[in-house]
Coordinates of N, CA and C in Angstrom, one line a residue:
M1 N 139.1 -124.0 69.4 CA 139.6 -124.2 68.3 C 141.0 -123.4 68.1
S2 N 142.5 -124.1 68.0 CA 143.3 -123.4 67.6 C 144.1 -123.4 66.8
N3 N 144.8 -122.3 66.1 CA 145.5 -122.8 65.0 C 145.5 -124.1 64.0
G4 N 144.4 -123.8 63.6 CA 144.1 -124.7 63.2 C 143.4 -126.0 63.1
F5 N 143.3 -126.6 64.7 CA 142.6 -127.5 65.4 C 141.7 -127.6 65.9
E6 N 140.4 -128.1 66.4 CA 140.2 -128.0 67.0 C 139.8 -129.7 68.0
R7 N 139.2 -129.0 69.0 CA 138.8 -130.4 69.6 C 136.9 -130.7 69.4
R8 N 136.6 -131.9 68.8 CA 135.0 -131.8 67.8 C 134.2 -133.0 69.3
R9 N 132.7 -132.3 69.1 CA 131.5 -132.3 69.9 C 131.6 -134.1 69.5
I10 N 131.8 -134.7 68.0 CA 132.1 -135.7 67.4 C 132.4 -137.0 68.3
D11 N 133.5 -136.5 69.0 CA 134.5 -137.1 69.7 C 134.0 -137.8 71.0
V12 N 133.4 -136.9 71.6 CA 132.3 -137.3 73.0 C 131.5 -137.7 72.7
V13 N 130.7 -137.8 71.4 CA 129.8 -138.7 71.6 C 130.4 -139.7 71.3
A14 N 131.1 -140.8 70.2 CA 132.0 -141.5 70.5 C 132.5 -142.3 71.4
V15 N 132.7 -141.6 72.6 CA 133.3 -142.0 73.7 C 132.4 -142.6 74.5
L16 N 131.0 -142.1 74.2 CA 129.5 -141.9 75.1 C 129.1 -143.1 74.8
A17 N 129.3 -143.3 73.2 CA 128.4 -144.3 72.5 C 129.1 -145.3 72.9
G18 N 130.3 -145.1 72.5 CA 131.1 -146.2 72.8 C 131.2 -146.8 74.1
G19 N 130.6 -146.6 75.0 CA 131.0 -146.4 76.1 C 129.8 -147.5 77.1
A20 N 128.3 -146.6 76.8 CA 127.2 -147.3 76.6 C 127.0 -148.7 75.9
V21 N 127.6 -148.8 74.4 CA 127.1 -150.3 73.8 C 127.8 -151.0 74.5
F22 N 129.6 -150.6 75.1 CA 130.3 -152.0 75.9 C 129.1 -152.2 77.2
A23 N 129.0 -151.3 77.2 CA 128.4 -151.5 78.6 C 126.9 -152.7 78.9
V24 N 126.3 -152.7 77.5 CA 125.4 -153.5 77.0 C 125.9 -155.4 76.7
C25 N 127.2 -155.2 75.9 CA 127.7 -156.3 75.7 C 127.8 -156.8 77.2
A26 N 129.1 -156.2 78.0 CA 129.5 -156.5 78.8 C 128.3 -157.1 79.7
T27 N 127.4 -156.5 79.2 CA 125.3 -157.1 80.7 C 125.4 -158.7 79.8
I28 N 125.6 -158.9 78.9 CA 125.1 -159.4 78.0 C 126.2 -160.4 78.5
A29 N 127.6 -159.8 78.3 CA 128.3 -161.3 78.6 C 129.1 -162.0 79.8
H30 N 129.4 -161.2 81.1 CA 129.1 -161.5 82.1 C 128.9 -163.1 82.4
N31 N 128.1 -163.9 81.8 CA 127.7 -164.8 82.4 C 128.6 -166.1 82.1
G32 N 129.4 -165.6 80.9 CA 130.7 -166.7 80.4 C 130.0 -167.0 79.3
R33 N 128.5 -167.0 78.9 CA 127.8 -167.9 78.8 C 127.9 -167.2 76.8
V34 N 127.4 -168.2 75.5 CA 126.8 -167.3 74.5 C 125.3 -167.6 74.2
S35 N 124.5 -166.6 73.8 CA 123.0 -166.7 74.0 C 122.3 -167.1 72.4
G36 N 122.0 -167.7 72.4 CA 121.5 -168.1 71.2 C 122.0 -167.7 69.4
P37 N 121.0 -166.1 69.9 CA 121.3 -165.8 68.4 C 122.6 -165.4 68.1
E38 N 123.2 -165.5 69.4 CA 125.0 -164.8 68.9 C 125.3 -165.8 68.8
R39 N 125.1 -167.0 68.8 CA 126.0 -168.2 67.8 C 125.6 -168.5 67.0
A40 N 124.0 -168.2 66.2 CA 123.3 -168.2 65.3 C 124.7 -167.7 64.7
V41 N 124.8 -166.3 64.6 CA 125.6 -164.9 64.0 C 127.1 -166.1 63.7
F42 N 127.5 -166.3 64.8 CA 129.1 -166.8 64.9 C 128.8 -168.0 63.8
E43 N 128.3 -168.8 64.2 CA 128.3 -170.0 63.1 C 128.1 -169.6 61.7
A44 N 127.0 -168.6 61.5 CA 127.4 -168.6 60.4 C 128.4 -167.8 59.3
I45 N 129.1 -167.3 60.7 CA 129.9 -166.8 59.7 C 131.5 -167.4 59.5
N46 N 131.7 -168.2 60.7 CA 132.6 -169.1 61.4 C 132.6 -170.4 60.2
G47 N 131.6 -170.8 59.8 CA 130.8 -171.8 59.4 C 131.1 -172.0 57.1
L48 N 131.7 -170.6 57.4 CA 131.8 -170.0 55.6 C 133.0 -171.4 54.9
T49 N 133.5 -170.9 54.2 CA 133.9 -172.0 53.3 C 135.6 -171.8 53.7
S50 N 136.0 -173.0 54.3 CA 137.7 -172.6 54.3 C 138.8 -172.2 53.5
A51 N 137.8 -171.7 52.5 CA 138.8 -170.4 51.0 C 139.2 -169.3 51.8
F52 N 138.6 -169.0 52.8 CA 138.3 -167.8 52.4 C 139.7 -167.8 54.5
E53 N 140.5 -168.7 54.2 CA 141.4 -169.0 55.7 C 142.6 -168.8 55.2
Q54 N 143.0 -168.7 54.3 CA 144.3 -167.7 54.1 C 144.2 -166.0 54.3
V55 N 143.0 -165.7 53.4 CA 143.0 -164.1 53.5 C 142.4 -163.8 54.9
G56 N 142.1 -164.3 55.7 CA 141.6 -164.4 56.9 C 142.6 -164.3 57.9
N57 N 143.6 -165.4 57.7 CA 145.2 -164.5 59.0 C 146.1 -163.7 58.0
L58 N 146.0 -163.1 57.4 CA 146.8 -162.0 56.8 C 146.0 -161.4 57.2
V59 N 144.6 -160.9 57.0 CA 144.1 -159.6 57.4 C 144.3 -159.1 58.8
Q60 N 144.0 -160.3 59.3 CA 143.7 -159.9 60.8 C 145.4 -159.5 61.4
Y61 N 146.8 -159.8 61.1 CA 147.5 -158.8 61.3 C 147.3 -157.6 61.3
L62 N 146.2 -156.9 60.6 CA 146.5 -155.9 60.6 C 145.9 -155.0 62.0
G63 N 145.2 -155.6 62.1 CA 144.8 -155.6 64.3 C 145.6 -155.8 64.9
V64 N 147.4 -156.2 64.5 CA 148.1 -156.7 65.7 C 149.1 -155.4 66.4
L65 N 149.3 -155.8 67.9 CA 149.6 -154.4 68.5 C 150.9 -153.6 67.7
A66 N 151.9 -154.3 67.1 CA 152.5 -154.1 66.4 C 152.5 -152.8 65.2
V67 N 151.3 -152.9 64.8 CA 150.1 -151.5 64.1 C 150.6 -150.1 64.6
G68 N 150.1 -150.0 65.8 CA 149.7 -148.9 66.5 C 150.8 -148.2 66.3
P69 N 152.2 -148.8 67.0 CA 153.6 -148.3 66.8 C 154.3 -147.8 65.2
L70 N 153.6 -148.8 64.4 CA 154.0 -148.6 63.0 C 153.0 -147.5 62.7
V71 N 152.3 -147.0 62.8 CA 150.9 -146.0 62.1 C 152.4 -144.7 62.8
V72 N 152.1 -144.8 64.4 CA 153.2 -144.0 64.7 C 153.7 -143.7 63.8
L73 N 154.7 -144.0 63.4 CA 156.5 -143.6 62.4 C 155.7 -143.5 61.3
V74 N 154.7 -144.2 61.0 CA 154.5 -143.3 59.8 C 153.9 -142.1 60.1
A75 N 153.4 -141.5 61.1 CA 153.0 -140.1 61.6 C 153.8 -139.2 60.7
L76 N 154.7 -140.2 62.5 CA 156.3 -139.0 62.6 C 157.6 -138.5 60.9
V77 N 156.9 -139.8 60.0 CA 157.9 -139.2 58.9 C 157.5 -138.5 57.8
L78 N 155.7 -138.2 58.2 CA 155.5 -137.3 57.1 C 154.7 -135.9 58.3
R79 N 155.2 -135.9 59.4 CA 155.9 -134.9 60.1 C 154.0 -134.7 60.9
R80 N 153.3 -135.6 60.8 CA 151.7 -135.6 60.9 C 151.7 -135.3 63.0
W81 N 152.6 -134.6 63.7 CA 152.4 -134.7 65.2 C 151.3 -135.2 65.7
R82 N 150.6 -134.3 65.2 CA 149.2 -135.0 66.6 C 148.4 -135.8 66.0
L83 N 149.3 -136.5 65.0 CA 148.3 -138.0 64.8 C 149.3 -138.8 65.3
A84 N 150.5 -138.6 64.9 CA 151.6 -139.7 65.2 C 151.5 -139.8 67.0
A85 N 150.9 -138.0 68.1 CA 150.5 -138.5 69.3 C 149.1 -138.8 69.7
A86 N 148.0 -139.0 68.7 CA 146.7 -140.1 69.1 C 146.6 -140.6 68.8
A87 N 147.9 -141.8 67.6 CA 148.4 -143.1 67.3 C 148.9 -144.1 69.2
A88 N 149.6 -143.0 69.8 CA 150.6 -143.6 70.0 C 149.2 -144.0 71.6
L89 N 148.5 -142.7 71.8 CA 147.6 -142.7 72.8 C 146.7 -144.3 72.5
V90 N 146.0 -144.3 71.9 CA 145.6 -145.7 71.2 C 146.0 -146.2 71.3
T91 N 146.6 -146.9 71.0 CA 147.3 -148.2 71.3 C 148.6 -147.9 73.1
V92 N 148.5 -148.0 73.5 CA 148.4 -146.7 74.5 C 147.3 -148.1 75.6
L93 N 145.9 -147.5 75.5 CA 144.4 -147.3 75.8 C 144.0 -148.6 75.1
K94 N 144.3 -149.3 74.3 CA 144.2 -150.6 74.3 C 145.2 -151.1 75.2
L95 N 146.2 -151.1 75.7 CA 146.4 -151.9 76.2 C 145.9 -152.1 78.2
L96 N 145.5 -151.2 78.0 CA 144.7 -150.6 79.3 C 143.7 -150.8 79.6
I97 N 143.3 -150.3 78.3 CA 141.2 -150.7 78.7 C 140.7 -152.6 78.3
E98 N 141.8 -153.2 77.5 CA 141.4 -154.7 77.8 C 141.8 -155.6 79.1
R99 N 142.8 -155.0 79.2 CA 143.0 -155.6 81.2 C 141.8 -155.5 81.6
G100 N 142.0 -153.6 81.7 CA 140.7 -153.8 82.6 C 139.7 -154.8 82.5
V101 N 139.2 -154.8 81.4 CA 137.8 -155.6 81.0 C 138.1 -156.9 81.4
W102 N 139.1 -157.7 81.3 CA 139.2 -158.8 81.1 C 139.3 -159.5 82.6
K103 N 139.4 -158.3 84.0 CA 139.3 -157.8 85.4 C 137.9 -158.2 86.6
L104 N 136.5 -157.5 85.0 CA 135.1 -157.3 85.0 C 134.8 -158.4 84.9
V105 N 135.3 -158.9 83.1 CA 134.5 -160.2 82.3 C 135.1 -161.1 81.8
Y106 N 134.8 -161.8 81.9 CA 135.9 -163.3 81.4 C 134.7 -163.9 80.4
R107 N 135.2 -164.7 79.3 CA 134.2 -165.6 78.7 C 135.3 -166.2 77.5
E108 N 135.7 -167.7 78.0 CA 136.3 -167.8 77.6 C 136.5 -167.9 75.9
R109 N 137.9 -168.3 74.8 CA 137.4 -168.6 73.6 C 136.3 -169.5 72.6
P110 N 135.9 -169.2 71.5 CA 134.6 -170.2 71.1 C 135.3 -171.4 71.0
A111 N 136.2 -172.1 71.2 CA 137.2 -173.6 71.4 C 135.9 -173.6 72.2
I112 N 135.9 -173.2 73.7 CA 135.4 -173.4 74.8 C 134.6 -173.6 75.1
T113 N 133.8 -172.3 74.6 CA 132.3 -172.1 74.1 C 131.1 -172.7 73.3
E114 N 131.8 -172.7 72.4 CA 131.4 -173.2 70.7 C 131.2 -174.4 70.6
S115 N 130.5 -175.5 70.7 CA 130.6 -177.3 70.6 C 131.1 -177.2 69.6
N116 N 130.8 -176.4 68.3 CA 130.9 -176.5 67.3 C 131.7 -175.4 66.2
A117 N 132.3 -175.3 66.9 CA 134.0 -174.3 67.0 C 135.1 -174.8 65.5
I118 N 134.7 -173.7 64.5 CA 136.0 -174.2 63.4 C 137.4 -173.3 63.4
V119 N 138.9 -173.8 64.7 CA 139.1 -172.9 64.9 C 140.4 -173.3 64.0
R120 N 141.3 -172.2 62.7 CA 141.7 -172.1 62.0 C 143.4 -171.2 62.0
G121 N 144.0 -172.0 61.7 CA 145.4 -171.7 61.4 C 146.2 -171.6 63.1
S122 N 146.7 -170.9 63.5 CA 147.1 -171.2 64.6 C 146.2 -170.7 66.0
T123 N 145.0 -170.1 65.3 CA 144.2 -169.4 66.8 C 144.4 -169.9 67.7
A124 N 144.4 -168.7 69.0 CA 144.4 -169.1 70.1 C 142.4 -169.9 71.1
T125 N 142.9 -170.9 71.5 CA 141.8 -172.0 71.6 C 142.0 -171.7 73.3
T126 N 142.0 -171.0 73.6 CA 142.0 -170.4 75.3 C 142.2 -169.2 75.4
G127 N 142.2 -168.5 76.9 CA 141.9 -167.1 77.6 C 140.9 -166.5 77.2
A128 N 141.0 -165.3 77.1 CA 140.0 -164.6 77.2 C 139.9 -163.7 75.4
S129 N 138.7 -164.1 75.0 CA 137.7 -163.6 74.5 C 137.2 -162.5 74.5
F130 N 137.1 -162.4 75.9 CA 135.9 -161.2 75.9 C 136.8 -159.8 75.9
V131 N 137.4 -158.5 75.0 CA 137.0 -157.9 74.9 C 138.0 -158.7 73.2
S132 N 137.7 -158.3 71.8 CA 138.8 -158.2 70.6 C 139.4 -157.1 70.9
G133 N 140.8 -157.5 70.7 CA 142.3 -156.0 71.5 C 142.0 -156.2 70.5
H134 N 142.4 -156.3 68.6 CA 142.7 -156.6 67.5 C 141.4 -155.4 66.7
V135 N 140.3 -155.6 67.2 CA 139.5 -154.5 66.7 C 139.5 -153.5 67.8
I136 N 139.9 -153.3 68.6 CA 139.8 -152.2 69.3 C 140.8 -151.5 69.0
L137 N 142.7 -151.9 68.8 CA 143.2 -151.3 68.4 C 142.6 -150.7 66.7
S138 N 142.6 -151.6 66.0 CA 142.3 -150.7 64.7 C 141.1 -150.0 64.4
T139 N 140.3 -149.9 65.3 CA 138.2 -148.7 65.3 C 139.4 -147.9 66.0
G140 N 140.6 -147.7 67.1 CA 140.5 -146.0 67.9 C 141.5 -145.9 67.2
L141 N 142.5 -147.1 65.7 CA 143.0 -145.9 64.8 C 142.5 -144.8 63.9
A142 N 141.8 -146.3 63.4 CA 140.9 -145.8 62.4 C 140.4 -144.5 62.6
W143 N 139.5 -144.4 63.8 CA 139.2 -142.8 64.0 C 139.9 -142.1 64.5
A144 N 141.0 -142.3 64.8 CA 142.4 -140.9 63.9 C 142.8 -140.7 63.7
I145 N 142.8 -141.9 62.7 CA 143.3 -141.6 61.0 C 142.1 -140.7 60.6
T146 N 140.8 -140.7 60.6 CA 139.7 -140.2 59.7 C 139.9 -138.6 59.7
P147 N 140.1 -138.3 60.1 CA 140.4 -136.6 60.4 C 141.6 -136.0 59.3
Y148 N 142.1 -137.5 59.4 CA 143.4 -136.5 58.0 C 143.5 -137.1 57.0
L149 N 142.3 -137.8 56.5 CA 142.1 -138.0 55.2 C 141.0 -137.1 54.6
H150 N 140.8 -137.8 53.2 CA 139.7 -136.8 52.6 C 139.3 -137.9 51.5
G151 N 137.7 -137.4 51.4 CA 137.4 -138.0 50.0 C 136.7 -139.2 50.4
R152 N 136.8 -140.5 49.9 CA 136.9 -141.7 49.3 C 138.0 -142.0 50.3
W153 N 139.0 -141.9 50.5 CA 140.2 -142.2 51.2 C 139.3 -142.1 52.9
R154 N 138.5 -142.0 52.8 CA 138.3 -142.1 54.2 C 137.3 -143.5 54.7
V155 N 136.8 -144.3 54.0 CA 135.8 -145.3 53.7 C 137.8 -145.6 54.2
V156 N 139.0 -146.0 54.2 CA 139.8 -147.3 54.3 C 139.7 -147.9 55.3
P157 N 139.6 -147.1 56.3 CA 140.3 -147.7 57.1 C 139.4 -148.6 58.0
W158 N 137.6 -147.5 57.8 CA 136.8 -148.8 58.0 C 136.7 -149.4 58.2
I159 N 137.1 -149.5 56.4 CA 136.7 -151.7 55.4 C 137.7 -152.1 56.5
V160 N 139.3 -152.3 56.6 CA 140.0 -152.5 57.2 C 139.5 -153.3 58.5
V161 N 138.9 -151.9 59.6 CA 138.1 -152.7 60.4 C 137.4 -153.6 60.0
G162 N 136.6 -153.7 59.5 CA 134.8 -154.6 59.1 C 136.0 -156.1 58.8
L163 N 137.2 -155.4 58.1 CA 137.8 -156.9 57.5 C 138.7 -157.5 58.5
I164 N 139.3 -157.0 59.6 CA 139.5 -157.5 61.3 C 138.5 -158.0 61.8
A165 N 137.4 -157.5 61.9 CA 136.0 -157.8 63.3 C 136.5 -159.3 62.5
F166 N 135.5 -159.7 60.6 CA 135.0 -160.5 59.9 C 135.7 -161.7 60.3
A167 N 137.3 -161.5 60.0 CA 138.1 -162.9 60.1 C 138.6 -163.1 60.9
R168 N 138.3 -162.2 62.8 CA 138.8 -163.1 63.2 C 137.6 -163.8 64.7
I169 N 136.9 -163.5 63.3 CA 135.2 -164.4 63.9 C 135.3 -165.8 62.9
Y170 N 135.3 -165.4 62.0 CA 135.9 -166.1 60.6 C 136.4 -167.5 61.7
L171 N 137.7 -167.2 62.0 CA 139.4 -167.7 62.5 C 138.9 -169.2 63.5
G172 N 137.2 -168.6 64.4 CA 136.9 -168.4 65.4 C 137.9 -168.3 66.8
A173 N 138.7 -167.6 66.5 CA 139.1 -166.2 67.4 C 138.0 -165.7 68.1
H174 N 136.7 -165.0 67.7 CA 135.8 -164.8 68.9 C 134.4 -164.8 68.5
N175 N 133.8 -164.4 69.5 CA 132.3 -165.2 69.6 C 131.9 -163.1 68.8
P176 N 130.7 -162.6 68.1 CA 130.4 -161.6 67.7 C 130.1 -160.6 68.2
L177 N 129.8 -160.8 70.1 CA 129.7 -159.9 71.3 C 131.1 -159.4 71.3
D178 N 132.4 -160.5 70.8 CA 133.7 -159.9 71.6 C 134.7 -158.4 70.2
V179 N 133.8 -158.8 69.5 CA 133.6 -157.8 68.4 C 132.9 -156.7 68.2
V180 N 132.0 -156.4 68.8 CA 131.3 -155.5 68.2 C 132.1 -154.7 70.2
G181 N 132.0 -155.4 71.4 CA 132.8 -154.8 72.3 C 133.5 -154.0 71.7
G182 N 134.9 -154.9 71.6 CA 135.5 -154.4 70.6 C 135.7 -153.1 70.1
L183 N 135.5 -152.5 69.1 CA 134.2 -151.6 68.5 C 134.4 -150.5 69.4
S184 N 133.6 -150.7 70.2 CA 132.6 -149.8 71.0 C 134.1 -148.8 71.9
L185 N 134.9 -150.1 72.0 CA 135.5 -149.7 72.6 C 137.1 -148.9 72.3
G186 N 137.5 -149.2 71.4 CA 137.7 -148.3 70.0 C 137.7 -147.2 70.0
L187 N 136.9 -147.1 70.1 CA 135.7 -145.3 70.0 C 136.0 -144.4 70.9
V188 N 136.2 -145.6 72.3 CA 136.2 -144.2 72.9 C 137.4 -144.3 73.2
A189 N 138.2 -145.0 72.6 CA 140.0 -145.2 72.1 C 139.9 -143.3 71.7
G190 N 139.6 -143.6 70.6 CA 140.0 -143.3 69.7 C 139.9 -141.8 69.8
G191 N 138.2 -141.9 70.6 CA 137.3 -140.5 70.9 C 137.7 -139.5 71.8
V192 N 138.7 -140.3 72.9 CA 139.6 -139.6 73.8 C 140.8 -139.3 73.5
A193 N 141.6 -139.6 72.8 CA 142.7 -139.6 71.4 C 143.0 -138.3 71.2
N194 N 141.5 -137.8 70.4 CA 141.2 -137.0 69.5 C 141.3 -136.0 70.4
L195 N 140.2 -135.7 71.5 CA 139.6 -134.6 72.7 C 140.9 -134.4 73.1
I196 N 142.3 -135.2 73.4 CA 143.7 -135.0 74.1 C 144.3 -133.8 72.8
V197 N 144.4 -134.3 72.0 CA 145.9 -134.1 70.5 C 144.6 -132.8 69.9
G198 N 143.7 -132.8 69.9 CA 142.8 -132.1 69.0 C 143.1 -132.9 67.9
V199 N 142.2 -132.0 65.5 CA 142.0 -132.8 65.1 C 142.1 -131.7 64.6
P200 N 142.7 -131.8 63.2 CA 142.7 -131.1 62.0 C 141.3 -130.2 61.5
T201 N 140.9 -128.8 61.5 CA 140.2 -128.2 61.3 C 139.0 -129.0 59.1
P202 N 137.8 -129.3 59.2 CA 138.4 -129.4 58.0 C 139.0 -128.6 56.9
T203 N 139.4 -127.4 56.8 CA 139.9 -126.9 55.9 C 141.0 -126.4 55.6
T204 N 141.8 -127.4 57.0 CA 143.3 -127.5 57.3 C 143.9 -128.0 57.5
A205 N 145.3 -128.5 56.4 CA 146.4 -129.5 56.1 C 146.8 -129.5 57.5
E206 N 147.9 -130.6 58.9 CA 148.9 -130.5 59.9 C 150.1 -129.5 58.9
G207 N 150.6 -128.8 58.7 CA 152.2 -128.0 58.0 C 153.0 -129.1 59.0
P208 N 154.3 -129.3 58.8 CA 155.2 -129.4 59.3 C 154.8 -128.3 60.6

């Protein structure tokens, strides 16, 4: 700990736990098929009323790559230098991680793997589905941002993560394991970023 910042054990736990959960997801998804239980979860979410389509389309944009640089910019404006560095690291790690995963595990999108998939809006129908890049980025950013928030505000980034994950399945972009794998790797990205740059201690707010 120095100058009101620390490297936390919880970040180490996030990296290790995230890596372990991803390993399980990758092992299951490695054959490119979707299991019965996973298909049941997918159909339960994807088959919901189309009334959610417009909201789902809007929500998913909270997980696009541009959000990473946007968080960096906001952090710089607020003079939260370490948060800006962490958000930048998460964005870079997201790109590196997902491309590495695609070389190890390749599973097509639900439009290919699910005979009854409902693909909504402009959702992609082909290409790598495992893992969800939207969820990697949003989870990593949520993990990096949370130490800078106080009280009930700490819940907000995780509500966003949940909504994005739900929307990606609902829209037919991903199967459930794609999302769980993305969340686990997001924890890895966020944990690594925090360990590199440090986070504010509970009683410290970063100043100019």
